[in-house]
Coordinates of C-alpha atoms and ligand atoms in Angstrom, one line a residue:
M573 CA 63.8 102.0 113.0
E574 CA 66.2 99.5 111.7
V575 CA 68.1 100.6 108.6
R576 CA 68.9 97.5 106.4
S577 CA 71.1 99.2 103.9
N578 CA 72.2 102.6 102.8
V579 CA 72.1 101.8 99.1
G580 CA 69.8 104.0 97.3
Y581 CA 70.2 106.8 99.7
P582 CA 68.7 109.9 98.0
R583 CA 71.4 112.2 96.5
R584 CA 69.8 115.5 97.3
G585 CA 66.8 114.5 99.4
V586 CA 65.5 115.1 102.8
T587 CA 67.5 113.4 105.5
V588 CA 66.2 109.9 106.1
T589 CA 66.9 107.7 109.2
E590 CA 70.6 107.1 108.7
S591 CA 72.9 104.5 110.1
P592 CA 76.5 105.1 110.9
Y593 CA 77.2 101.7 109.3
W594 CA 77.2 101.1 105.6
N595 CA 75.9 97.6 106.2
P596 CA 74.2 97.7 109.6
K597 CA 73.3 94.0 109.5
T598 CA 76.8 92.6 109.1
E599 CA 78.8 95.3 110.8
T600 CA 77.1 94.6 114.1
L601 CA 77.1 90.8 114.1
D602 CA 78.6 89.1 117.1
R603 CA 81.6 86.9 116.8
E604 CA 79.6 83.6 116.6
R605 CA 77.4 84.8 113.7
L606 CA 80.3 86.4 112.0
D607 CA 82.3 83.1 112.1
A608 CA 79.3 81.2 110.7
L609 CA 78.9 83.7 107.9
Q610 CA 82.6 83.5 107.1
L611 CA 82.6 79.7 107.1
T612 CA 79.7 79.7 104.6
K613 CA 81.3 82.2 102.3
L614 CA 84.7 80.4 102.6
R615 CA 83.3 77.1 101.5
R616 CA 81.6 78.7 98.6
Q617 CA 84.7 80.5 97.5
C618 CA 86.9 77.4 97.8
E619 CA 84.4 75.3 95.8
W620 CA 84.4 78.0 93.1
A621 CA 88.2 78.1 93.0
A622 CA 88.5 74.3 92.9
V623 CA 86.1 74.0 90.0
R624 CA 87.1 77.0 87.9
S625 CA 90.7 77.9 88.6
P626 CA 93.4 75.6 87.1
W627 CA 96.0 76.8 89.6
Y628 CA 93.9 76.1 92.7
R629 CA 92.5 72.8 91.4
R630 CA 96.1 71.6 91.0
R631 CA 97.3 73.0 94.3
F632 CA 94.4 71.5 96.2
A633 CA 95.0 68.1 94.7
E634 CA 98.7 68.3 95.6
E635 CA 97.8 69.1 99.2
R636 CA 94.9 66.7 99.3
F637 CA 92.6 69.5 100.3
E638 CA 88.9 69.5 99.4
P639 CA 86.4 72.2 100.2
T640 CA 84.2 69.7 102.0
Q641 CA 86.9 69.4 104.7
L642 CA 86.0 72.9 105.9
R643 CA 83.8 72.1 108.9
S644 CA 84.9 75.0 111.1
L645 CA 87.0 78.2 110.6
E646 CA 89.9 76.2 112.2
D647 CA 90.0 74.2 109.0
L648 CA 91.0 77.3 107.1
R649 CA 94.6 76.2 107.8
R650 CA 94.2 73.2 105.6
I651 CA 94.1 75.5 102.6
P652 CA 97.6 75.9 101.2
P653 CA 98.9 79.5 101.3
L654 CA 99.4 81.5 98.1
T655 CA 102.5 83.7 97.7
R656 CA 103.4 86.5 95.4
D657 CA 106.0 84.2 93.9
D658 CA 103.4 81.5 93.1
W659 CA 101.3 84.1 91.3
M660 CA 104.3 85.5 89.4
A661 CA 105.5 82.0 88.5
S662 CA 102.1 81.1 87.1
Q663 CA 102.0 84.4 85.1
E664 CA 105.4 83.6 83.6
A665 CA 104.5 80.1 82.8
K666 CA 101.2 81.0 81.1
P667 CA 101.4 84.7 80.1
P668 CA 99.8 87.1 80.3
Y669 CA 97.5 86.2 83.3
G670 CA 98.6 82.8 84.5
E671 CA 96.2 80.1 85.8
I672 CA 95.0 81.6 89.1
P673 CA 92.1 83.5 87.3
V674 CA 89.1 81.4 86.6
A675 CA 88.9 82.7 83.0
G676 CA 91.0 84.7 80.6
G677 CA 90.6 88.3 79.5
E678 CA 87.5 87.5 77.5
A679 CA 85.5 87.2 80.7
A680 CA 86.8 90.3 82.3
I681 CA 86.3 94.0 81.7
R682 CA 89.5 95.4 83.1
V683 CA 93.1 94.4 84.0
H684 CA 95.1 96.2 86.7
T685 CA 98.7 95.7 87.8
T686 CA 100.6 96.0 91.0
S687 CA 102.8 99.1 91.1
G688 CA 105.8 97.0 90.7
T689 CA 108.0 98.6 93.3
T690 CA 109.2 95.3 94.8
G691 CA 111.6 93.7 92.3
R692 CA 110.1 91.4 89.7
G693 CA 107.5 92.5 87.3
P694 CA 104.0 93.6 88.3
L695 CA 101.2 91.1 89.0
R696 CA 98.2 91.3 86.7
A697 CA 94.7 91.0 88.1
L698 CA 91.5 90.5 86.0
D699 CA 88.1 91.7 87.1
S700 CA 84.6 91.2 85.8
R701 CA 81.7 93.6 86.1
K702 CA 80.5 91.7 89.2
D703 CA 84.0 92.0 90.7
W704 CA 83.9 95.7 90.2
A705 CA 80.5 96.0 92.0
W706 CA 82.1 94.2 94.9
I707 CA 85.3 96.4 94.8
A708 CA 83.1 99.5 95.1
E709 CA 81.0 97.9 97.9
M710 CA 84.1 97.3 100.0
W711 CA 85.2 100.9 99.7
C712 CA 81.6 102.0 100.7
Y713 CA 82.2 100.5 104.2
G714 CA 85.1 102.8 104.6
I715 CA 83.8 106.1 103.2
W716 CA 80.4 105.7 104.8
G717 CA 81.9 104.6 108.0
C718 CA 84.0 107.8 108.4
G719 CA 81.0 109.9 107.7
I720 CA 81.0 110.7 104.0
R721 CA 77.4 111.4 102.8
P722 CA 75.7 112.2 99.4
L723 CA 76.0 115.9 99.9
D724 CA 79.8 115.7 99.9
T725 CA 82.0 116.6 97.0
A726 CA 85.1 114.4 96.7
Y727 CA 88.4 115.3 95.0
I728 CA 90.3 112.2 94.0
A729 CA 94.0 113.1 93.6
F730 CA 95.0 110.0 91.7
G731 CA 96.5 109.2 88.3
Y732 CA 93.7 106.8 87.1
G733 CA 96.2 104.5 85.5
S734 CA 96.9 100.8 85.5
F735 CA 97.6 100.8 89.2
I736 CA 94.3 100.1 90.9
G737 CA 94.7 102.6 93.7
F738 CA 91.6 104.8 94.1
W739 CA 89.6 103.3 91.2
G740 CA 87.4 101.5 93.6
L741 CA 86.9 104.5 95.8
H742 CA 85.8 106.5 92.8
Y743 CA 83.0 104.0 92.1
A744 CA 82.1 103.8 95.8
M745 CA 81.7 107.6 95.9
E746 CA 79.3 107.3 93.0
K747 CA 77.4 104.5 94.6
V748 CA 76.9 106.6 97.8
G749 CA 75.9 109.6 95.6
V750 CA 78.8 111.8 96.3
L751 CA 79.8 114.3 93.6
N752 CA 83.2 113.1 92.3
V753 CA 86.0 115.3 90.9
P754 CA 88.4 112.8 89.2
G755 CA 91.8 114.6 89.6
G756 CA 93.8 112.5 87.1
A757 CA 96.3 114.0 84.7
Q758 CA 96.9 117.2 86.7
S759 CA 99.9 118.9 88.1
T760 CA 99.9 119.3 91.9
E761 CA 99.3 123.0 91.5
A762 CA 96.2 122.4 89.3
R763 CA 94.9 119.9 91.8
V764 CA 95.1 122.3 94.7
L765 CA 93.3 124.9 92.7
Q766 CA 90.6 122.4 91.6
I767 CA 90.0 121.4 95.3
V768 CA 89.3 125.0 96.0
D769 CA 87.3 125.7 92.8
F770 CA 85.0 122.8 93.3
A771 CA 84.7 123.4 97.0
A772 CA 85.7 119.8 97.7
T773 CA 84.7 118.5 101.2
V774 CA 86.7 115.3 100.9
V775 CA 90.1 114.6 99.4
A776 CA 91.5 111.2 98.6
A777 CA 95.3 110.8 98.4
T778 CA 98.2 108.8 99.7
P779 CA 99.6 110.2 103.0
T780 CA 102.7 111.4 101.2
Y781 CA 100.7 113.2 98.5
A782 CA 98.3 114.7 101.1
L783 CA 101.4 116.4 102.6
R784 CA 102.7 117.3 99.1
L785 CA 99.4 119.0 98.3
A786 CA 99.5 120.9 101.5
Q787 CA 103.1 122.1 100.7
E788 CA 102.0 123.2 97.3
A789 CA 99.0 125.1 98.7
E790 CA 101.2 126.9 101.1
Q791 CA 103.5 128.0 98.2
L792 CA 100.4 129.1 96.2
G793 CA 99.1 131.1 99.2
V794 CA 96.0 128.8 99.4
D795 CA 94.6 128.4 102.9
L796 CA 93.6 124.8 103.2
R797 CA 92.7 125.1 106.8
G798 CA 90.1 127.7 105.8
S799 CA 88.9 125.6 102.9
T800 CA 85.7 123.4 102.6
V801 CA 87.7 120.2 103.1
T802 CA 86.6 118.3 106.2
R803 CA 87.9 114.8 105.5
L804 CA 90.8 113.1 103.9
I805 CA 90.8 109.5 102.8
L806 CA 94.3 108.1 103.0
S807 CA 95.4 104.9 101.3
G808 CA 98.4 103.3 99.6
E809 CA 101.0 103.6 102.2
P810 CA 101.4 102.4 105.9
A811 CA 102.3 106.1 106.6
G812 CA 98.6 106.9 106.9
S813 CA 98.5 105.1 110.2
I814 CA 101.7 106.7 111.7
P815 CA 100.1 109.0 114.3
Q816 CA 102.7 111.8 113.8
T817 CA 102.2 111.8 110.0
K818 CA 98.4 111.7 110.4
A819 CA 98.5 114.5 113.0
L820 CA 100.6 116.6 110.6
I821 CA 98.2 116.0 107.7
E822 CA 95.2 116.9 109.9
E823 CA 97.0 120.0 111.1
L824 CA 98.0 121.2 107.7
W825 CA 94.5 120.6 106.2
G826 CA 92.4 121.5 109.2
A827 CA 90.5 118.3 108.5
K828 CA 90.1 114.7 109.8
A829 CA 92.2 112.1 108.1
F830 CA 91.0 108.5 107.8
D831 CA 93.3 105.6 107.1
T832 CA 92.4 102.7 104.8
A833 CA 94.5 100.0 103.3
G834 CA 94.0 97.7 100.3
M835 CA 96.0 96.0 97.7
T836 CA 95.9 95.2 94.0
E837 CA 95.8 91.5 94.8
I838 CA 92.3 91.8 96.3
G839 CA 91.4 94.9 94.2
T840 CA 90.1 97.0 97.0
I841 CA 90.4 97.9 100.6
M842 CA 90.1 95.3 103.4
V843 CA 90.3 97.7 106.3
F844 CA 89.1 101.1 107.2
E845 CA 89.1 103.6 110.0
C846 CA 85.7 104.5 111.4
A847 CA 84.5 108.0 112.5
Y848 CA 85.7 107.1 116.1
Q849 CA 89.3 107.1 114.9
P850 CA 90.3 104.3 117.3
G851 CA 94.0 104.4 116.3
G852 CA 93.5 101.5 114.0
T853 CA 91.5 100.1 111.1
H854 CA 88.5 97.8 111.2
I855 CA 88.7 94.6 109.1
I856 CA 85.7 94.2 106.8
E857 CA 85.1 90.7 108.2
D858 CA 82.0 89.8 106.2
H859 CA 84.0 90.0 103.0
V860 CA 87.5 88.9 104.0
I861 CA 89.2 86.6 106.5
E862 CA 92.4 88.1 107.9
E863 CA 94.8 85.7 109.7
V864 CA 97.8 87.0 111.5
L865 CA 100.6 84.5 111.4
D866 CA 104.2 84.1 112.4
P867 CA 106.0 84.7 109.1
V868 CA 108.5 81.8 109.8
T869 CA 106.3 79.1 111.3
L870 CA 103.0 80.2 109.7
E871 CA 101.4 79.5 113.1
P872 CA 98.8 82.1 114.3
V873 CA 100.2 84.7 116.7
P874 CA 98.2 85.6 119.9
V875 CA 95.8 88.5 119.8
G876 CA 97.7 91.8 120.3
E877 CA 101.0 90.5 118.8
R878 CA 102.6 91.4 115.6
G879 CA 102.6 89.0 112.6
E880 CA 102.1 88.8 108.9
R881 CA 98.6 89.3 107.5
V882 CA 97.3 86.5 105.3
V883 CA 94.1 87.4 103.5
T884 CA 91.3 85.4 102.0
S885 CA 88.7 87.3 100.0
F886 CA 85.2 86.2 99.3
G887 CA 84.3 88.8 96.7
R888 CA 86.6 88.6 93.8
G889 CA 85.4 85.9 91.5
T890 CA 87.6 86.2 88.5
T891 CA 90.9 86.2 90.5
P892 CA 90.2 84.2 93.7
L893 CA 92.5 84.9 96.6
L894 CA 92.7 82.2 99.2
R895 CA 95.2 82.6 102.1
Y896 CA 97.4 85.1 100.3
R897 CA 100.6 86.0 102.1
T898 CA 100.7 89.7 102.0
G899 CA 104.1 90.4 103.7
D900 CA 102.3 93.2 105.7
L901 CA 103.0 93.5 109.4
V902 CA 100.0 93.9 111.6
C903 CA 98.7 93.6 115.2
R904 CA 95.1 92.5 115.6
V905 CA 93.0 93.5 118.6
P906 CA 89.3 92.9 119.4
A907 CA 86.5 95.0 118.0
S908 CA 85.6 96.1 121.5
T909 CA 88.7 98.4 121.6
C910 CA 86.6 100.8 119.5
G911 CA 83.5 102.4 120.8
C912 CA 81.6 102.5 117.4
G913 CA 79.7 99.3 118.0
R914 CA 81.1 97.4 115.0
G915 CA 81.8 93.7 115.5
F916 CA 84.8 93.9 113.1
D917 CA 88.2 93.4 114.8
I918 CA 90.9 96.1 114.4
Y919 CA 94.4 96.3 113.2
E920 CA 96.0 98.5 115.9
G921 CA 98.0 101.2 114.2
G922 CA 96.8 100.0 110.8
I923 CA 99.4 98.3 108.6
L924 CA 102.6 98.6 110.5
G925 CA 105.0 98.1 107.6
R926 CA 106.3 95.2 105.7
V927 CA 107.6 92.0 107.3
D928 CA 110.9 92.5 105.4
D929 CA 111.1 96.3 106.1
M930 CA 113.4 96.0 109.1
K931 CA 117.0 96.9 108.6
V932 CA 119.8 95.9 111.0
I933 CA 122.5 98.5 111.4
R934 CA 125.3 97.6 113.7
G935 CA 123.0 95.2 115.6
T936 CA 120.2 97.7 116.0
N937 CA 116.8 97.2 114.4
V938 CA 115.7 100.1 112.2
Y939 CA 112.2 100.4 110.8
P940 CA 111.2 103.1 108.2
R941 CA 108.0 103.7 110.2
A942 CA 109.9 104.6 113.4
I943 CA 112.1 107.0 111.5
E944 CA 109.1 108.7 109.8
A945 CA 107.3 109.0 113.1
I946 CA 110.2 111.0 114.5
V947 CA 110.8 113.2 111.4
R948 CA 107.2 114.2 111.3
E949 CA 107.5 115.7 114.7
F950 CA 109.4 118.5 112.9
P951 CA 107.0 120.1 110.4
E952 CA 109.8 122.3 109.0
V953 CA 111.1 119.2 107.3
E954 CA 109.6 119.1 103.8
E955 CA 111.0 115.8 102.6
F956 CA 113.5 113.3 103.9
Q957 CA 115.4 110.2 103.0
T958 CA 117.3 107.5 105.0
V959 CA 120.4 106.1 103.4
I960 CA 122.2 103.0 104.7
S961 CA 125.7 102.4 103.5
H962 CA 128.7 100.4 104.2
E963 CA 131.9 102.5 104.6
G964 CA 135.2 101.0 105.5
I965 CA 134.5 98.4 108.0
R966 CA 131.1 99.4 109.2
D967 CA 127.6 100.3 108.3
E968 CA 126.4 103.9 108.4
V969 CA 123.0 105.5 108.4
T970 CA 122.3 109.0 107.2
L971 CA 119.1 111.0 107.4
R972 CA 118.9 113.5 104.6
A973 CA 116.4 116.3 105.3
E974 CA 115.1 118.9 103.0
L975 CA 113.7 122.0 104.8
K976 CA 110.9 124.3 103.8
A977 CA 112.0 127.2 101.7
G978 CA 113.6 130.1 103.6
A979 CA 114.8 128.0 106.6
S980 CA 117.9 129.7 108.1
E981 CA 121.3 128.1 108.9
R982 CA 120.5 128.7 112.6
A983 CA 117.2 126.9 112.4
W984 CA 119.0 124.0 110.6
G985 CA 121.6 123.8 113.4
Q986 CA 118.9 123.4 116.0
L987 CA 116.8 121.0 114.0
S988 CA 119.7 118.7 113.0
A989 CA 120.8 118.5 116.6
A990 CA 117.3 117.6 117.7
L991 CA 116.8 115.0 115.0
H992 CA 120.1 113.5 115.9
R993 CA 119.2 113.2 119.5
R994 CA 115.7 111.9 118.9
L995 CA 116.8 109.3 116.4
A996 CA 119.6 108.0 118.6
H997 CA 117.3 107.9 121.6
A998 CA 114.8 105.7 119.7
H999 CA 117.5 103.4 118.4
E1000 CA 119.7 102.3 121.3
G1001 CA 122.1 105.2 120.8
L1002 CA 122.7 104.5 117.1
N1003 CA 124.5 107.4 115.5
F1004 CA 122.5 108.8 112.6
R1005 CA 124.4 111.3 110.4
I1006 CA 122.1 114.2 109.7
E1007 CA 122.6 115.9 106.3
R1008 CA 120.8 118.9 104.8
A1009 CA 119.5 118.3 101.2
A1010 CA 119.1 121.2 98.8
P1011 CA 115.6 122.4 98.1
G1012 CA 113.9 120.1 95.6
E1013 CA 116.8 117.6 95.7
L1014 CA 115.0 114.7 97.2
P1015 CA 112.5 112.6 95.3
R1016 CA 108.8 113.5 95.6
F1017 CA 106.2 110.7 95.6
E1018 CA 102.6 110.5 94.6
L1019 CA 102.1 106.9 95.8
K1020 CA 104.2 104.3 97.7
A1021 CA 107.0 106.6 98.9
K1022 CA 110.4 104.9 99.1
R1023 CA 112.4 106.9 101.6
M1024 CA 114.8 104.3 102.8
I1025 CA 117.7 103.3 100.5
D1026 CA 120.0 100.5 101.5
L1027 CA 123.2 100.8 99.5
R1028 CA 124.5 97.7 101.1
S1029 CA 122.2 95.5 99.1
A1030 CA 122.2 97.6 95.9
P1031 CA 125.6 99.3 95.6
A1032 CA 124.8 101.0 92.2
A1033 CA 121.4 102.5 93.2
P1034 CA 121.3 106.3 92.9
V1035 CA 120.8 108.1 96.2
T1036 CA 118.6 110.8 94.6
S1037 CA 117.4 111.4 91.2
P1038 CA 116.8 115.2 90.9
A1039 CA 116.1 114.8 87.1
T1040 CA 113.1 112.6 87.8
P1041 CA 111.5 113.9 90.8
A1042 CA 108.8 111.3 91.3
P1043 CA 110.3 107.9 90.4
A1044 CA 107.6 105.7 92.0
A1045 CA 104.7 107.9 91.0
T1046 CA 102.1 107.2 88.3
T1047 CA 101.7 109.8 85.7
P1048 CA 100.1 112.7 87.5
Ligands
LIG1949 ZN1 85.0 101.8 115.2

């Protein structure tokens, strides 16, 4: 029997014929039909933006672009790209929301902001009731696709603040019929205890915070591996797709971890990992177009090569997003590399980092992702930080590692030697200094961990801030 949609799935009913896909119709379209669907939706979204958004109307006129020029998906490239700076400049010129939105606050029901970790102030994004329905729908693809069902109980370890984070996931859980435990305004200890008390089967957290919860559980003597939790939904950081980090999370929780990625600028996720865990994330291609471009030339890169993701969303009406340059580094491969039967292409390895993440130290390229992958091979490291500095005439790189409580000097000696060797081996022999940090000295993060500090570009930045243990986190 063909299942058309899983909406309205009974919360505590008898099992009905059930599809592994949230939207069986679109998730299994072949490329030709998917392209046709995207083109129709793209035209409609461009017409909407041209008529209703002052910013797009002006930009389209400047570039002599009209939505009627969209005759095939190739014509997408006629649409001028949108950058974060464009958005910010518009916000500054016409505060508080700028002219990208099709209406002001009066037409919306909520405003969210980016977490503001990258320099200039946060972006502000407006959403209507209809937008929120779409935001939840997008998350449904992910949570249903990894096997979450109405009988699950989800613990959402998230601050529920102005950062959009897991808000959409919360509504998606409700839409599917999952029992939600909103874990806002709680200490990490209280969250661990609530996960156990409510017998949560699903936990949503950033990868960093999933590790933090596991550390806390260990200190409290709570056995997460023996708990009811079977799945973790990870989001908010590229670390969720680093195999070593994911393996460590799965090991500590005795559960499967599924990577997703989204951004405040589209309000929701645009990729998710299916139950097959193909080592990457499916792009929700009936709701977004994802291009992978060379960040310098803006030409498309071949399939299987790294480039910057540029996103066009069809679903957010109040704040249209057409060809938005995300700065995320990705590598797109065909849908057929996964065995789940979806027609949606895959970002191999998820979001690989940021285009501008790379640091050059004495001629060697250093990526935060590569360092994290090595450090996570050593589960005795509780937290770490990479510090790049300029001393005398040359650049130095130091890995500061904080060990689990009770680690001996001898264990540290072996560990630091192994870390030194592994890091050098992965970086053309580059000499990493390895330093032991005191217990609790390094910053802890709830979302968007920042573990690489480049003192060459910001000489006054503090290396650690023990007084404020979670500088990038929302109020827990
Ligand atoms: Zn799949």
